[in-house]
């Protein structure tokens, strides 16, 4: 019996977030035959950013997705740093339409951290992933950590990232780094928190917590069946 490939939808507030938080996991999923879709909610566009910055940011994202093995890249083109200014119902509607179109088995959301766009996207993602209507077929909902933003929350006053799912990305670490290098306008040299060295160091630390060379960590929000690729 021919089975349809499993589908993963990664909702990325900004073009680089999904690579930072889940690049290795997406590459592993794609390599195993799964279909990966990335929904990028906000882009760096006018009037806060120049058209050149907007074009570069989108081109970088597409190149990074190609390296990872993403099947479909969707961009909502909402102005970065203004996602929370949208009426909640409007953001829910736009995300819900994508969830219904993709009908993912696995949904990865950003952690609700210091970045206001991340928080707004997380809140909307929780709404559209409810286990009925658009979220009916989702078997795994999890949040990923984003270097810098995830660690700027005030401990105990705000939500902190505490993982309960570690994915072995040892075979895909170099693919993640290659994809990250495509996002040149969003990363920098050490000690920049979004440098390639910092990303690799986090992967080493996460891997060491679970007996593997490199790992990516997630917080499982809901799981009805364990994904076969992991």
PDB file of N, CA, C and O in Angstrom, residues 25-58:
ATOM      1  N   UNK A  25      16.496  19.594  11.961  1.00  0.00           N
ATOM      2  CA  UNK A  25      15.322  18.716  12.025  1.00  0.00           C
ATOM      3  C   UNK A  25      14.579  18.720  10.696  1.00  0.00           C
ATOM      4  O   UNK A  25      14.133  17.665  10.223  1.00  0.00           O
ATOM      5  N   UNK A  26      14.448  19.890  10.078  1.00  0.00           N
ATOM      6  CA  UNK A  26      13.809  19.957   8.766  1.00  0.00           C
ATOM      7  C   UNK A  26      14.603  19.165   7.740  1.00  0.00           C
ATOM      8  O   UNK A  26      14.024  18.431   6.918  1.00  0.00           O
ATOM      9  N   UNK A  27      15.941  19.304   7.776  1.00  0.00           N
ATOM     10  CA  UNK A  27      16.781  18.581   6.829  1.00  0.00           C
ATOM     11  C   UNK A  27      16.671  17.078   7.033  1.00  0.00           C
ATOM     12  O   UNK A  27      16.607  16.309   6.061  1.00  0.00           O
ATOM     13  N   UNK A  28      16.616  16.639   8.278  1.00  0.00           N
ATOM     14  CA  UNK A  28      16.464  15.207   8.573  1.00  0.00           C
ATOM     15  C   UNK A  28      15.123  14.699   8.074  1.00  0.00           C
ATOM     16  O   UNK A  28      15.034  13.613   7.486  1.00  0.00           O
ATOM     17  N   UNK A  29      14.089  15.457   8.308  1.00  0.00           N
ATOM     18  CA  UNK A  29      12.734  15.083   7.879  1.00  0.00           C
ATOM     19  C   UNK A  29      12.666  14.986   6.358  1.00  0.00           C
ATOM     20  O   UNK A  29      12.113  14.033   5.800  1.00  0.00           O
ATOM     21  N   UNK A  30      13.238  15.966   5.671  1.00  0.00           N
ATOM     22  CA  UNK A  30      13.227  15.975   4.205  1.00  0.00           C
ATOM     23  C   UNK A  30      14.042  14.824   3.645  1.00  0.00           C
ATOM     24  O   UNK A  30      13.648  14.174   2.661  1.00  0.00           O
ATOM     25  N   UNK A  31      15.178  14.553   4.260  1.00  0.00           N
ATOM     26  CA  UNK A  31      16.049  13.477   3.788  1.00  0.00           C
ATOM     27  C   UNK A  31      15.356  12.121   3.900  1.00  0.00           C
ATOM     28  O   UNK A  31      15.615  11.225   3.088  1.00  0.00           O
ATOM     29  N   UNK A  32      14.473  11.987   4.879  1.00  0.00           N
ATOM     30  CA  UNK A  32      13.766  10.726   5.090  1.00  0.00           C
ATOM     31  C   UNK A  32      12.530  10.589   4.204  1.00  0.00           C
ATOM     32  O   UNK A  32      11.818   9.590   4.300  1.00  0.00           O
ATOM     33  N   UNK A  33      12.276  11.581   3.364  1.00  0.00           N
ATOM     34  CA  UNK A  33      11.148  11.503   2.444  1.00  0.00           C
ATOM     35  C   UNK A  33       9.941  12.330   2.826  1.00  0.00           C
ATOM     36  O   UNK A  33       8.919  12.293   2.132  1.00  0.00           O
ATOM     37  N   UNK A  34      10.044  13.083   3.921  1.00  0.00           N
ATOM     38  CA  UNK A  34       8.941  13.940   4.330  1.00  0.00           C
ATOM     39  C   UNK A  34       8.880  15.212   3.509  1.00  0.00           C
ATOM     40  O   UNK A  34       9.865  15.625   2.888  1.00  0.00           O
ATOM     41  N   UNK A  35       7.722  15.846   3.489  1.00  0.00           N
ATOM     42  CA  UNK A  35       7.512  17.095   2.770  1.00  0.00           C
ATOM     43  C   UNK A  35       7.516  18.251   3.767  1.00  0.00           C
ATOM     44  O   UNK A  35       6.734  18.250   4.727  1.00  0.00           O
ATOM     45  N   UNK A  36       8.394  19.212   3.536  1.00  0.00           N
ATOM     46  CA  UNK A  36       8.554  20.340   4.451  1.00  0.00           C
ATOM     47  C   UNK A  36       8.049  21.622   3.799  1.00  0.00           C
ATOM     48  O   UNK A  36       8.443  21.962   2.681  1.00  0.00           O
ATOM     49  N   UNK A  37       7.188  22.325   4.509  1.00  0.00           N
ATOM     50  CA  UNK A  37       6.724  23.645   4.091  1.00  0.00           C
ATOM     51  C   UNK A  37       7.131  24.653   5.158  1.00  0.00           C
ATOM     52  O   UNK A  37       6.973  24.390   6.356  1.00  0.00           O
ATOM     53  N   UNK A  38       7.669  25.782   4.741  1.00  0.00           N
ATOM     54  CA  UNK A  38       8.004  26.864   5.670  1.00  0.00           C
ATOM     55  C   UNK A  38       7.105  28.053   5.380  1.00  0.00           C
ATOM     56  O   UNK A  38       7.029  28.526   4.241  1.00  0.00           O
ATOM     57  N   UNK A  39       6.420  28.509   6.407  1.00  0.00           N
ATOM     58  CA  UNK A  39       5.603  29.725   6.328  1.00  0.00           C
ATOM     59  C   UNK A  39       6.353  30.838   7.044  1.00  0.00           C
ATOM     60  O   UNK A  39       6.519  30.795   8.262  1.00  0.00           O
ATOM     61  N   UNK A  40       6.829  31.820   6.300  1.00  0.00           N
ATOM     62  CA  UNK A  40       7.511  32.978   6.882  1.00  0.00           C
ATOM     63  C   UNK A  40       6.501  34.106   7.009  1.00  0.00           C
ATOM     64  O   UNK A  40       5.940  34.563   6.013  1.00  0.00           O
ATOM     65  N   UNK A  41       6.275  34.547   8.220  1.00  0.00           N
ATOM     66  CA  UNK A  41       5.198  35.499   8.489  1.00  0.00           C
ATOM     67  C   UNK A  41       5.594  36.928   8.152  1.00  0.00           C
ATOM     68  O   UNK A  41       4.861  37.654   7.469  1.00  0.00           O
ATOM     69  N   UNK A  42       6.748  37.368   8.632  1.00  0.00           N
ATOM     70  CA  UNK A  42       7.142  38.775   8.491  1.00  0.00           C
ATOM     71  C   UNK A  42       8.448  38.896   7.712  1.00  0.00           C
ATOM     72  O   UNK A  42       9.318  38.029   7.789  1.00  0.00           O
ATOM     73  N   UNK A  43       8.570  39.977   6.974  1.00  0.00           N
ATOM     74  CA  UNK A  43       9.798  40.265   6.234  1.00  0.00           C
ATOM     75  C   UNK A  43      10.234  41.694   6.547  1.00  0.00           C
ATOM     76  O   UNK A  43       9.448  42.521   6.993  1.00  0.00           O
ATOM     77  N   UNK A  44      11.498  41.954   6.291  1.00  0.00           N
ATOM     78  CA  UNK A  44      12.072  43.273   6.557  1.00  0.00           C
ATOM     79  C   UNK A  44      11.829  44.156   5.330  1.00  0.00           C
ATOM     80  O   UNK A  44      12.632  44.184   4.405  1.00  0.00           O
ATOM     81  N   UNK A  45      10.721  44.863   5.349  1.00  0.00           N
ATOM     82  CA  UNK A  45      10.268  45.614   4.180  1.00  0.00           C
ATOM     83  C   UNK A  45      10.012  47.078   4.535  1.00  0.00           C
ATOM     84  O   UNK A  45      10.000  47.450   5.714  1.00  0.00           O
ATOM     85  N   UNK A  46       9.808  47.933   3.522  1.00  0.00           N
ATOM     86  CA  UNK A  46       9.495  49.338   3.768  1.00  0.00           C
ATOM     87  C   UNK A  46       8.188  49.456   4.560  1.00  0.00           C
ATOM     88  O   UNK A  46       7.348  48.577   4.465  1.00  0.00           O
ATOM     89  N   UNK A  47       8.042  50.498   5.380  1.00  0.00           N
ATOM     90  CA  UNK A  47       8.909  51.674   5.478  1.00  0.00           C
ATOM     91  C   UNK A  47      10.047  51.552   6.497  1.00  0.00           C
ATOM     92  O   UNK A  47      10.900  52.426   6.558  1.00  0.00           O
ATOM     93  N   UNK A  48      10.075  50.482   7.298  1.00  0.00           N
ATOM     94  CA  UNK A  48      11.143  50.357   8.294  1.00  0.00           C
ATOM     95  C   UNK A  48      12.466  49.951   7.670  1.00  0.00           C
ATOM     96  O   UNK A  48      13.535  50.276   8.191  1.00  0.00           O
ATOM     97  N   UNK A  49      12.395  49.213   6.554  1.00  0.00           N
ATOM     98  CA  UNK A  49      13.597  48.739   5.882  1.00  0.00           C
ATOM     99  C   UNK A  49      13.501  49.092   4.399  1.00  0.00           C
ATOM    100  O   UNK A  49      12.418  49.287   3.866  1.00  0.00           O
ATOM    101  N   UNK A  50      14.638  49.152   3.742  1.00  0.00           N
ATOM    102  CA  UNK A  50      14.650  49.502   2.328  1.00  0.00           C
ATOM    103  C   UNK A  50      14.184  48.327   1.475  1.00  0.00           C
ATOM    104  O   UNK A  50      14.163  47.174   1.920  1.00  0.00           O
ATOM    105  N   UNK A  51      13.837  48.618   0.223  1.00  0.00           N
ATOM    106  CA  UNK A  51      13.440  47.568  -0.700  1.00  0.00           C
ATOM    107  C   UNK A  51      14.608  46.613  -0.968  1.00  0.00           C
ATOM    108  O   UNK A  51      14.392  45.410  -1.183  1.00  0.00           O
ATOM    109  N   UNK A  52      15.826  47.127  -0.953  1.00  0.00           N
ATOM    110  CA  UNK A  52      17.000  46.278  -1.148  1.00  0.00           C
ATOM    111  C   UNK A  52      17.131  45.260  -0.016  1.00  0.00           C
ATOM    112  O   UNK A  52      17.448  44.088  -0.257  1.00  0.00           O
ATOM    113  N   UNK A  53      16.875  45.709   1.200  1.00  0.00           N
ATOM    114  CA  UNK A  53      16.932  44.810   2.353  1.00  0.00           C
ATOM    115  C   UNK A  53      15.844  43.742   2.241  1.00  0.00           C
ATOM    116  O   UNK A  53      16.078  42.559   2.510  1.00  0.00           O
ATOM    117  N   UNK A  54      14.662  44.162   1.827  1.00  0.00           N
ATOM    118  CA  UNK A  54      13.560  43.222   1.669  1.00  0.00           C
ATOM    119  C   UNK A  54      13.902  42.150   0.625  1.00  0.00           C
ATOM    120  O   UNK A  54      13.720  40.948   0.867  1.00  0.00           O
ATOM    121  N   UNK A  55      14.407  42.591  -0.511  1.00  0.00           N
ATOM    122  CA  UNK A  55      14.748  41.654  -1.586  1.00  0.00           C
ATOM    123  C   UNK A  55      15.831  40.676  -1.125  1.00  0.00           C
ATOM    124  O   UNK A  55      15.725  39.461  -1.350  1.00  0.00           O
ATOM    125  N   UNK A  56      16.864  41.201  -0.455  1.00  0.00           N
ATOM    126  CA  UNK A  56      17.958  40.362   0.008  1.00  0.00           C
ATOM    127  C   UNK A  56      17.459  39.336   1.023  1.00  0.00           C
ATOM    128  O   UNK A  56      17.838  38.151   0.960  1.00  0.00           O
ATOM    129  N   UNK A  57      16.623  39.768   1.931  1.00  0.00           N
ATOM    130  CA  UNK A  57      16.112  38.881   2.967  1.00  0.00           C
ATOM    131  C   UNK A  57      15.319  37.717   2.373  1.00  0.00           C
ATOM    132  O   UNK A  57      15.467  36.562   2.787  1.00  0.00           O
ATOM    133  N   UNK A  58      14.487  38.013   1.384  1.00  0.00           N
ATOM    134  CA  UNK A  58      13.692  36.968   0.739  1.00  0.00           C
ATOM    135  C   UNK A  58      14.564  36.012  -0.067  1.00  0.00           C
ATOM    136  O   UNK A  58      14.349  34.794  -0.054  1.00  0.00           O
TER     137      UNK A  58
END
